[in-house]
Tab-separated table of C-alpha atoms in Angstrom:
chain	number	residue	atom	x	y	z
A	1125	UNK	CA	160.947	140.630	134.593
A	1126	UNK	CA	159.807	138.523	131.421
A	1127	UNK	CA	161.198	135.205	133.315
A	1128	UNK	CA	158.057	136.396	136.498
A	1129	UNK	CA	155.807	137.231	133.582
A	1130	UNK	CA	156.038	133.578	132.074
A	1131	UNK	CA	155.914	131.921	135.735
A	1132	UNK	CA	152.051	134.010	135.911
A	1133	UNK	CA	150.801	132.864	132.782
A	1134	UNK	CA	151.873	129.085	133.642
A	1135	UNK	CA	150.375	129.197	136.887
A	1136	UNK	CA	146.574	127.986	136.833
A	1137	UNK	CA	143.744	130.041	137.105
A	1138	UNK	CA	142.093	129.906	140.994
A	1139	UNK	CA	138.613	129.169	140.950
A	1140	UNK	CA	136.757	131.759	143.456
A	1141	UNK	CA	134.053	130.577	145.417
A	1142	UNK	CA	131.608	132.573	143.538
A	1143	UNK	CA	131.651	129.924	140.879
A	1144	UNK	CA	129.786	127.358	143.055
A	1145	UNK	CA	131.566	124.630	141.959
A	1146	UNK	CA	129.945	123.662	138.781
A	1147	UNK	CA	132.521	120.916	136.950
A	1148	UNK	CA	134.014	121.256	133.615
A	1149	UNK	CA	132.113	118.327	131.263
A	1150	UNK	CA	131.713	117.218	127.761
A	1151	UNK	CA	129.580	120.298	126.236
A	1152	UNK	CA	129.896	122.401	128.456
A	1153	UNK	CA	130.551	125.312	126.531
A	1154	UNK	CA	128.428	124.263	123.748
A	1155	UNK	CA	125.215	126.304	123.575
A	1156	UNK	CA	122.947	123.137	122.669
A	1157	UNK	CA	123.291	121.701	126.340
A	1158	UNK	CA	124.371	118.830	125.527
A	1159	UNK	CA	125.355	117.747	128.929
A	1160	UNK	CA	123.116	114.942	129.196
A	1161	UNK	CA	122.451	111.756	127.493
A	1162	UNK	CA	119.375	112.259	125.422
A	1163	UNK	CA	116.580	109.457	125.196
A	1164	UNK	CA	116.266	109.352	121.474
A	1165	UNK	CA	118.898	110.312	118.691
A	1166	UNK	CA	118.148	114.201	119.937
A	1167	UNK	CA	117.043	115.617	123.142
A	1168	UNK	CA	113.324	117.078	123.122
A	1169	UNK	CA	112.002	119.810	124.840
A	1170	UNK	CA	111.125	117.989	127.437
A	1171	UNK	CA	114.343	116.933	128.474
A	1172	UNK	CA	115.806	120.435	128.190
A	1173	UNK	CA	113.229	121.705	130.440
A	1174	UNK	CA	113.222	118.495	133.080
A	1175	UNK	CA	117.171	116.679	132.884
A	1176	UNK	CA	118.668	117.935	135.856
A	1177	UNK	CA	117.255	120.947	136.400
A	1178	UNK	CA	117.714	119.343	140.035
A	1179	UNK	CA	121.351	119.249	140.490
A	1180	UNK	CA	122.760	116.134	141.112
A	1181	UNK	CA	126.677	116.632	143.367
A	1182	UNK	CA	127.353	113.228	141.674
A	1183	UNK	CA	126.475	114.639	138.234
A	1184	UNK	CA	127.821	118.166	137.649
A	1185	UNK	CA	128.700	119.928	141.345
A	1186	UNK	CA	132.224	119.720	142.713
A	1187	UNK	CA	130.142	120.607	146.422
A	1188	UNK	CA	127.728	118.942	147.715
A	1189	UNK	CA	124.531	119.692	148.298
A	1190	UNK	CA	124.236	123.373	149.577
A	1191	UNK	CA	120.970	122.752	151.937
A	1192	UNK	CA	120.634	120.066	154.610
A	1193	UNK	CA	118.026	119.465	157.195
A	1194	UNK	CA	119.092	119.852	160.661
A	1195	UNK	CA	119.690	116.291	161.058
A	1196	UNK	CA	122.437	116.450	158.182
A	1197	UNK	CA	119.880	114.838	155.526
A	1198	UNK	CA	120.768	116.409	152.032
A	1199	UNK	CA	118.003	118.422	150.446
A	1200	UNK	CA	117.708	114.919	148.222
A	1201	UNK	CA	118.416	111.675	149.450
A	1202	UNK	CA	117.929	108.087	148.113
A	1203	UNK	CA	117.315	106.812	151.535
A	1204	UNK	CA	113.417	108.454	150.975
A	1205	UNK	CA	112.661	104.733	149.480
A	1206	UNK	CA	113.658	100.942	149.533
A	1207	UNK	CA	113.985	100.903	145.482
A	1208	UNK	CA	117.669	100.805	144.072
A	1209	UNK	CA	118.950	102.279	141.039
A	1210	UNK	CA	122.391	102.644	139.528
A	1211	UNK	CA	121.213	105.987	137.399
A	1212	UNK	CA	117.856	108.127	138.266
A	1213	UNK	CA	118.672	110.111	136.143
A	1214	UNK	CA	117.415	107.759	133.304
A	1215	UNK	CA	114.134	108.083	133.782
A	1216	UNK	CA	112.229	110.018	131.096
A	1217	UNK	CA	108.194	110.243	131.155
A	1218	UNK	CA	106.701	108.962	128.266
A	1219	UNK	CA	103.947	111.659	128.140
A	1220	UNK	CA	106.596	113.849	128.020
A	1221	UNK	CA	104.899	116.883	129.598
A	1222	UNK	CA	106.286	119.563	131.542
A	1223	UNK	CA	104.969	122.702	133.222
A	1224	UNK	CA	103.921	124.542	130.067
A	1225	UNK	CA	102.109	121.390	128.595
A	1226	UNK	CA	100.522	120.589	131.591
A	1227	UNK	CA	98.930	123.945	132.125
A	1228	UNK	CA	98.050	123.392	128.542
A	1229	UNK	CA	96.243	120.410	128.717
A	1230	UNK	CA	94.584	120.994	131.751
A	1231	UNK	CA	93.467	124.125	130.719
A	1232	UNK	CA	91.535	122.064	127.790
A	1233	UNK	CA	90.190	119.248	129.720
A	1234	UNK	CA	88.636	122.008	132.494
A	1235	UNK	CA	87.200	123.535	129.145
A	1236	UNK	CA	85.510	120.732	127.878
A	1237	UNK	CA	84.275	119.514	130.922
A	1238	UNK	CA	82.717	122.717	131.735
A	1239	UNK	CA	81.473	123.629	128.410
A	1240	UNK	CA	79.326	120.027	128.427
A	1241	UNK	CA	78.227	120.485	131.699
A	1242	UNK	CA	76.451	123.879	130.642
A	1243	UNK	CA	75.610	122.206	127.226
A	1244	UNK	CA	73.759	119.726	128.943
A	1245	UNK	CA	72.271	121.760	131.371
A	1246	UNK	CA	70.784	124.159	128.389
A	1247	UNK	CA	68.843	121.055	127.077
A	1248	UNK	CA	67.540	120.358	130.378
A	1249	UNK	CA	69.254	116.897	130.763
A	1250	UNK	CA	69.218	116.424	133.917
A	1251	UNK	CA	65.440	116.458	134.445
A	1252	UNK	CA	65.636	113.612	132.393
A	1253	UNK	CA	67.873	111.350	134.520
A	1254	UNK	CA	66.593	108.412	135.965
A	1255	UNK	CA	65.481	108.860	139.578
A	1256	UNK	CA	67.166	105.945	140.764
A	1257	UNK	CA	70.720	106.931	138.977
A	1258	UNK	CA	70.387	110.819	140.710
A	1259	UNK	CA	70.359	109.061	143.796
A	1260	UNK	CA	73.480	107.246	142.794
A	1261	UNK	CA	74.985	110.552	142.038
A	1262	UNK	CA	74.191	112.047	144.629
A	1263	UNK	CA	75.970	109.509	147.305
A	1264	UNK	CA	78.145	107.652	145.084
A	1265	UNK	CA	79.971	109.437	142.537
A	1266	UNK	CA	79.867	112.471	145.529
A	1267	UNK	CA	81.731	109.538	148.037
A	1268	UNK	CA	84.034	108.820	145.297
A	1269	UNK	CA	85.318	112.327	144.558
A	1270	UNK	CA	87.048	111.850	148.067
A	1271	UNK	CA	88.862	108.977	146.486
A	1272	UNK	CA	90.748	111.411	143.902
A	1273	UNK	CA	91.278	114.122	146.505
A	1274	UNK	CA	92.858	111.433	148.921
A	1275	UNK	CA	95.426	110.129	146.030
A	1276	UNK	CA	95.772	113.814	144.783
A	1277	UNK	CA	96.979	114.316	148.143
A	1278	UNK	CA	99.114	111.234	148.641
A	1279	UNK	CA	101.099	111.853	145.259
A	1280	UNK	CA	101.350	115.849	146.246
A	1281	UNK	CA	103.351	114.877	148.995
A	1282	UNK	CA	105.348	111.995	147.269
A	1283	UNK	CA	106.384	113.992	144.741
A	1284	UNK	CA	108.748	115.906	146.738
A	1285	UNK	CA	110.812	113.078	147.913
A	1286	UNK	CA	111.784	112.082	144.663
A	1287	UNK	CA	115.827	112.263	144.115
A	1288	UNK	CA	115.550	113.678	140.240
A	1289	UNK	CA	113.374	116.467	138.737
A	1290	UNK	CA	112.122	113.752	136.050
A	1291	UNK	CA	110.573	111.471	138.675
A	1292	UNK	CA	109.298	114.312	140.689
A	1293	UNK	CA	107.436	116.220	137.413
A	1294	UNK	CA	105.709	112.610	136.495
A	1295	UNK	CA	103.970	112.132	139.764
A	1296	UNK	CA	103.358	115.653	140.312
A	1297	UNK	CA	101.313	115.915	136.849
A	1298	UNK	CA	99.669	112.734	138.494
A	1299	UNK	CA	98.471	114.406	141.695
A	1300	UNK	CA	97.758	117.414	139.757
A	1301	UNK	CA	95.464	115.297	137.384
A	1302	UNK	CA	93.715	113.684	140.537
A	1303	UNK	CA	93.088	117.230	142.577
A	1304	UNK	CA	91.489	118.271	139.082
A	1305	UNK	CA	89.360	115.395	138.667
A	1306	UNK	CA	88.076	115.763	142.348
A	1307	UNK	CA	87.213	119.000	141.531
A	1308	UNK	CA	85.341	118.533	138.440
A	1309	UNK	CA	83.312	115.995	139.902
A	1310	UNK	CA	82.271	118.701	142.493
A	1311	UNK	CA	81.520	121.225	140.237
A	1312	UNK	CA	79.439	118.650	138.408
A	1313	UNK	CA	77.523	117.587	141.341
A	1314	UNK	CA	76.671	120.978	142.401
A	1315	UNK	CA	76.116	121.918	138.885
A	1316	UNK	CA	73.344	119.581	137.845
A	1317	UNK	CA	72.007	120.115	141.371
A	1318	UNK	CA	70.638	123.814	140.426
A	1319	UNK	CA	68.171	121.421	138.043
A	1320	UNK	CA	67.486	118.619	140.479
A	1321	UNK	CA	65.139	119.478	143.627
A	1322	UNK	CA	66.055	117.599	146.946
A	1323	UNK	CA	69.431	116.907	145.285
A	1324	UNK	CA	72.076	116.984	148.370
A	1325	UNK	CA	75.459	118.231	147.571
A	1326	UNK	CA	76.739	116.949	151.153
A	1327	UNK	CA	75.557	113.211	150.681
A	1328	UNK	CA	78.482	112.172	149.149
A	1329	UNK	CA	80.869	113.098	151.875
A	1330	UNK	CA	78.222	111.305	154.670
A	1331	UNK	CA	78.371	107.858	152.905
A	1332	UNK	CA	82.228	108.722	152.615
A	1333	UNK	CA	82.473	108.609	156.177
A	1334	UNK	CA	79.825	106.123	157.740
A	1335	UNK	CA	78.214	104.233	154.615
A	1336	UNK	CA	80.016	100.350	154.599
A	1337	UNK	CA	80.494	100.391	150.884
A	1338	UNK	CA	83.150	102.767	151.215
A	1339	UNK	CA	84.908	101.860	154.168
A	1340	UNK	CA	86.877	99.520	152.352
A	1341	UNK	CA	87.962	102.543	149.463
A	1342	UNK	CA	89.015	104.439	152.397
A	1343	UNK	CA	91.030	102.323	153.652
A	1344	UNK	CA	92.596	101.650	151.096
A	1345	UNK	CA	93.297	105.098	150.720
A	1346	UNK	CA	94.439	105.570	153.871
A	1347	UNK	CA	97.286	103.025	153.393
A	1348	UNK	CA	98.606	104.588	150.372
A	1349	UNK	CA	98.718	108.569	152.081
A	1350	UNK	CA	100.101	106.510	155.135
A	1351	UNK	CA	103.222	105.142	153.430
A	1352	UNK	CA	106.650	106.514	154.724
A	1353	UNK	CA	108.039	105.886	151.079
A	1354	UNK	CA	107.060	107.975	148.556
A	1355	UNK	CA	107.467	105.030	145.007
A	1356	UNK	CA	105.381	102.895	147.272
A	1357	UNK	CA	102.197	106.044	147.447
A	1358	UNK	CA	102.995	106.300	143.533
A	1359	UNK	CA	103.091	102.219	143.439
A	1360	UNK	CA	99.970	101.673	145.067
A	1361	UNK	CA	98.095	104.418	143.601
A	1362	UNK	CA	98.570	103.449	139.200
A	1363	UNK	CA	99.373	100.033	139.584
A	1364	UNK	CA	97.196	98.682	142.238
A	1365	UNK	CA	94.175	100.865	143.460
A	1366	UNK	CA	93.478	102.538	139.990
A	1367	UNK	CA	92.884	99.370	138.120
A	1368	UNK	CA	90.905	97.463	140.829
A	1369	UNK	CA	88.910	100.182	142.366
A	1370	UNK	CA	89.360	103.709	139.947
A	1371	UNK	CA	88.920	102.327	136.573
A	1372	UNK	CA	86.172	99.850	137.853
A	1373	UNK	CA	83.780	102.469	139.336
A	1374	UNK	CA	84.793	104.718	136.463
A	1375	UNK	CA	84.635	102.415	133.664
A	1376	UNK	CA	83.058	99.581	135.043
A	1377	UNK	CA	80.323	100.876	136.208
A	1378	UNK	CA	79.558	105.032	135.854
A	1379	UNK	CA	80.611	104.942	132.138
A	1380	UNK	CA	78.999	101.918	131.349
A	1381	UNK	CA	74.951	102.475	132.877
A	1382	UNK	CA	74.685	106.027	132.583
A	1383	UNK	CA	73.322	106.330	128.723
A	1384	UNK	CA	71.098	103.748	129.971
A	1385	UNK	CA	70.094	106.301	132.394
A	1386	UNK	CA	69.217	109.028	130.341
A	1387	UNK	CA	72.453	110.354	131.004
A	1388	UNK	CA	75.123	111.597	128.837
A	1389	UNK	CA	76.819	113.934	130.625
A	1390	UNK	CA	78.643	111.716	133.395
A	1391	UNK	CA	80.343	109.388	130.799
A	1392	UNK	CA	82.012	112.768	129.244
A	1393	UNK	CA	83.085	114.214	132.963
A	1394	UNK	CA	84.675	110.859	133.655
A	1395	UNK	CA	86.483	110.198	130.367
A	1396	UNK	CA	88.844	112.984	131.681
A	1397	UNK	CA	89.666	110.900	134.611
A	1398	UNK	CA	90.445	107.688	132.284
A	1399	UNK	CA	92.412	109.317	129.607
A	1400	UNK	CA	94.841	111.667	133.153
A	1401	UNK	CA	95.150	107.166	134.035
A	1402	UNK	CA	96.507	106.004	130.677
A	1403	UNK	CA	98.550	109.014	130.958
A	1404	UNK	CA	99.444	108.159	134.568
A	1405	UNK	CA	100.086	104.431	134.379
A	1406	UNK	CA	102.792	104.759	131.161
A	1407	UNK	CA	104.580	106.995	133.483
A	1408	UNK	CA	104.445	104.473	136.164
A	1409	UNK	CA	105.237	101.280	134.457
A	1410	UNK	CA	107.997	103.150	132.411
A	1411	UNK	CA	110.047	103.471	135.780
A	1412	UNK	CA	109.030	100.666	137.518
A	1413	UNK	CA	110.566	98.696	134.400
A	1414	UNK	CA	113.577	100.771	134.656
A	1415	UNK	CA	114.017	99.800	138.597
A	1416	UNK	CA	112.772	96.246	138.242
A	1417	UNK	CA	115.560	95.512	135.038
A	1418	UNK	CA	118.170	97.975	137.121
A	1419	UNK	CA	121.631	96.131	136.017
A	1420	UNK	CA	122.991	96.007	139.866
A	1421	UNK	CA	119.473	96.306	141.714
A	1422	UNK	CA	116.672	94.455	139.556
A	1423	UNK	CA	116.030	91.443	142.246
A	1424	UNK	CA	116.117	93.831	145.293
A	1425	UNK	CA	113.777	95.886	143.901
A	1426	UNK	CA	111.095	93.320	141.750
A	1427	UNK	CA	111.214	91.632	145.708
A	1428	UNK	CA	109.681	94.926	146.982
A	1429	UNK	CA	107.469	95.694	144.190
A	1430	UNK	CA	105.926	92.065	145.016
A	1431	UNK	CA	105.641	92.927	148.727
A	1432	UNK	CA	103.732	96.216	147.737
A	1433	UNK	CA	102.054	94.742	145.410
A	1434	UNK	CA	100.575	92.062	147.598
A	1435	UNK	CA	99.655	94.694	150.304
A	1436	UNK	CA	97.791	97.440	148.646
A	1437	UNK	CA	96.357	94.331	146.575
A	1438	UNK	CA	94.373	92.790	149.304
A	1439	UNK	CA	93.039	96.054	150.434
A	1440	UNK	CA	92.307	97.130	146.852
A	1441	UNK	CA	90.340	93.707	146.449
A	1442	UNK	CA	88.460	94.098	149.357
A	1443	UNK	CA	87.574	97.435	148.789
A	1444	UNK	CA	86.252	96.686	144.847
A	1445	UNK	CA	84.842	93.851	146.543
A	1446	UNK	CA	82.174	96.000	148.892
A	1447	UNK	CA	81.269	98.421	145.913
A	1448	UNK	CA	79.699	95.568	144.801
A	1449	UNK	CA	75.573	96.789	146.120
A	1450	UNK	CA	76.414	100.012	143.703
A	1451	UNK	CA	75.804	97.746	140.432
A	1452	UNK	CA	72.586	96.801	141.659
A	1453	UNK	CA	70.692	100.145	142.266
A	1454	UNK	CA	70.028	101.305	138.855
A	1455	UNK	CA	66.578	101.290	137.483
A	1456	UNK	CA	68.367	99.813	134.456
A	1457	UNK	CA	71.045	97.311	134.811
A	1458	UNK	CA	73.830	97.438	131.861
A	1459	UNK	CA	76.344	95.657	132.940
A	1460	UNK	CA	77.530	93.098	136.090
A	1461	UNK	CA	79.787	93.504	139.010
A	1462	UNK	CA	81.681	90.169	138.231
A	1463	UNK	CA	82.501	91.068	134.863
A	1464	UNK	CA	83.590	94.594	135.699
A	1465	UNK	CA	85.702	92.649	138.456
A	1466	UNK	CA	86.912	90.632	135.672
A	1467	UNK	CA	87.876	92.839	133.733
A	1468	UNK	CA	89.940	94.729	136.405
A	1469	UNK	CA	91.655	91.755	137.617
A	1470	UNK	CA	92.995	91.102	134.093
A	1471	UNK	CA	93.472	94.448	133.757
A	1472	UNK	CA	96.200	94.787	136.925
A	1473	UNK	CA	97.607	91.360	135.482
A	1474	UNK	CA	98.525	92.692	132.487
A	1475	UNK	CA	100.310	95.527	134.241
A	1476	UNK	CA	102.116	92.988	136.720
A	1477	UNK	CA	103.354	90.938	133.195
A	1478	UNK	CA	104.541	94.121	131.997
A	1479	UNK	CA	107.005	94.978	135.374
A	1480	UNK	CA	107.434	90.986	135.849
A	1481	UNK	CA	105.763	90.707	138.585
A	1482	UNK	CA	103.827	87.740	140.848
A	1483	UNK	CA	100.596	88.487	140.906
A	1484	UNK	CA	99.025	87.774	144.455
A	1485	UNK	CA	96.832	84.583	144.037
A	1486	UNK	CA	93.805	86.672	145.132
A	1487	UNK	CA	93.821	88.204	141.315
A	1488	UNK	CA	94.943	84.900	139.311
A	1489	UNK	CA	91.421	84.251	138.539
């Protein structure tokens, strides 16, 4: 009887299907979850709410994934875009912000946005606009707002393709920043119109559709939301549309006339949208550089950021290119369209040099 009893103890221990296969690895019985490689000498919060909360069968699953589509596609697959990498799992967003954080600081920005839209309103600013600069308002800034919604869009559906939950969070935060932004520059609109007679909330989505300056923005727009690959949308959107069309309406043009204007409300409402980009674009470059300096994929994928680079860049340039009538309609002119142009050429250089990339010839000069 003792000889049986020492046979049973010997014997290993079967592991019952109810375990679902999770694999035995370094820390896993620790209760700091260490089970991932941490950024910096520890992890952050961050990390222990993002690093593979997606599991990953090549990670930590003896199974594979539990959920296919009909077609026998895993739930994630690497497949959703041309880029290579030998780990995408290394990716960490250098705004570090997760679900709490981003409620957080969205929370704030809707805050301040709203609280100097009254604040203005109380004074009576917007009597004191220029009448030249409502009109601009009213068609321009109300055209653009379609802009954000369109990216908002194109990065809501992006996100979902991406194979690890640290890639997904960064350009959901993005499309989340970009819905907001729409939105606030709706509420504005329709705001300031309670104080403005004639003012037409609807004249912004009319030159949207028909007016020529914008048919270039749209489609440009168009081609990003139209891409089958979801780092292409999120390539296109931060590194190519934002600097030559975003930041140079924004910046280079709303931000810099409108005190001139008697207004100093819009430069406050926009200054959201510029501070969600810097936000946006560290995110961006951080994992472009990762896949462009990948140890077994770099020259596959630096040869497709060029290709998408050139491609969203020519419609990106054209588009800037036909906003160009906007910088003259102000009563008072502040600033040029060829230096704002400038200035966002060298701006998307400076990214390019950054992910070592060839800059189209179009933007050299």
């Amino acid at each position: 009887m003792s000889a049986q009893v020492g046979r049973a103890i010997a014997e290993p221990e079967v592991v019952k299907s109810g375990a679902a296969g999770s694999a035995v690895f370094p820390g896993s019985d620790s209760r700091k979850y260490n089970y991932f490689e941490p950024k910096g000498r520890k992890a952050t919060h961050y990390e222990d709410m993002t690093v593979d909360v997606q599991p990953d069968p090549e990670r930590y699953l003896l199974q594979d994934w539990i959920i296919s589509f009909p077609d026998g596609t895993p739930t994630y697959s690497k497949d959703w875009t041309a880029a290579k990498s030998s780990n995408w799992h290394k990716f960490r967003a250098v705004d570090q912000e997760w679900e709490r954080t981003h409620y957080q600081r969205q929370s704030t920005i809707c805050g301040m946005v709203q609280n100097t839209i009254e604040n203005g309103r109380k004074s009576g600013a917007p009597a004191r606009f220029d009448p030249a600069w409502v009109k601009i308002l009213q068609n321009h800034l109300g055209a653009y707002k379609h802009a954000e919604f369109g990216l908002g869009t194109s990065t809501m559906q992006a996100q979902r393709y991406g194979y690890t939950q640290m890639v997904n969070n960064a350009i959901l935060t993005n499309s989340s920043y970009k819905l907001r932004f729409a939105q606030d520059i709706t509420l504005y609109l329709s705001e300031i119109a309670l104080d403005l007679p004639g003012f037409d909330v609807n004249a912004g989505k009319q030159h949207w559709l028909e007016d020529p300056i914008w048919q270039g923005v749209r489609k440009s727009i168009e081609s990003v939301m139209g891409s089958n690959d979801y780092l292409e949308q999120y390539f296109a959107t931060n590194v190519v549309f934002e600097p030559l069309v975003g930041e140079l309406f924004r910046s280079g043009f709303l931000m810099q006339a409108a005190s001139a204007q008697n207004d100093f409300i819009t430069p406050a409402v926009v200054s959201a949208a510029e501070a969600d980009y810097e936000r946006n674009l560290a995110n961006t470059v951080e994992l472009f550089h990762i896949l462009g300096t990948d140890p077994t994929h770099a020259a596959n994928n630096v040869a497709l950021f060029d290709k998408w680079l050139a491609k969203h860049a020519e419609l990106a340039l054209d588009a800037a290119n036909r906003l160009q009538p906007i910088w003259s309609q102000p009563r008072v002119k502040v600033v040029s369209f060829s230096e704002a142009l400038a200035q966002a050429k060298n701006r998307i250089r400076g990214i390019a040099a950054e992910l070592g990339l060839t800059v189209p010839a179009s933007l050299a000069s």
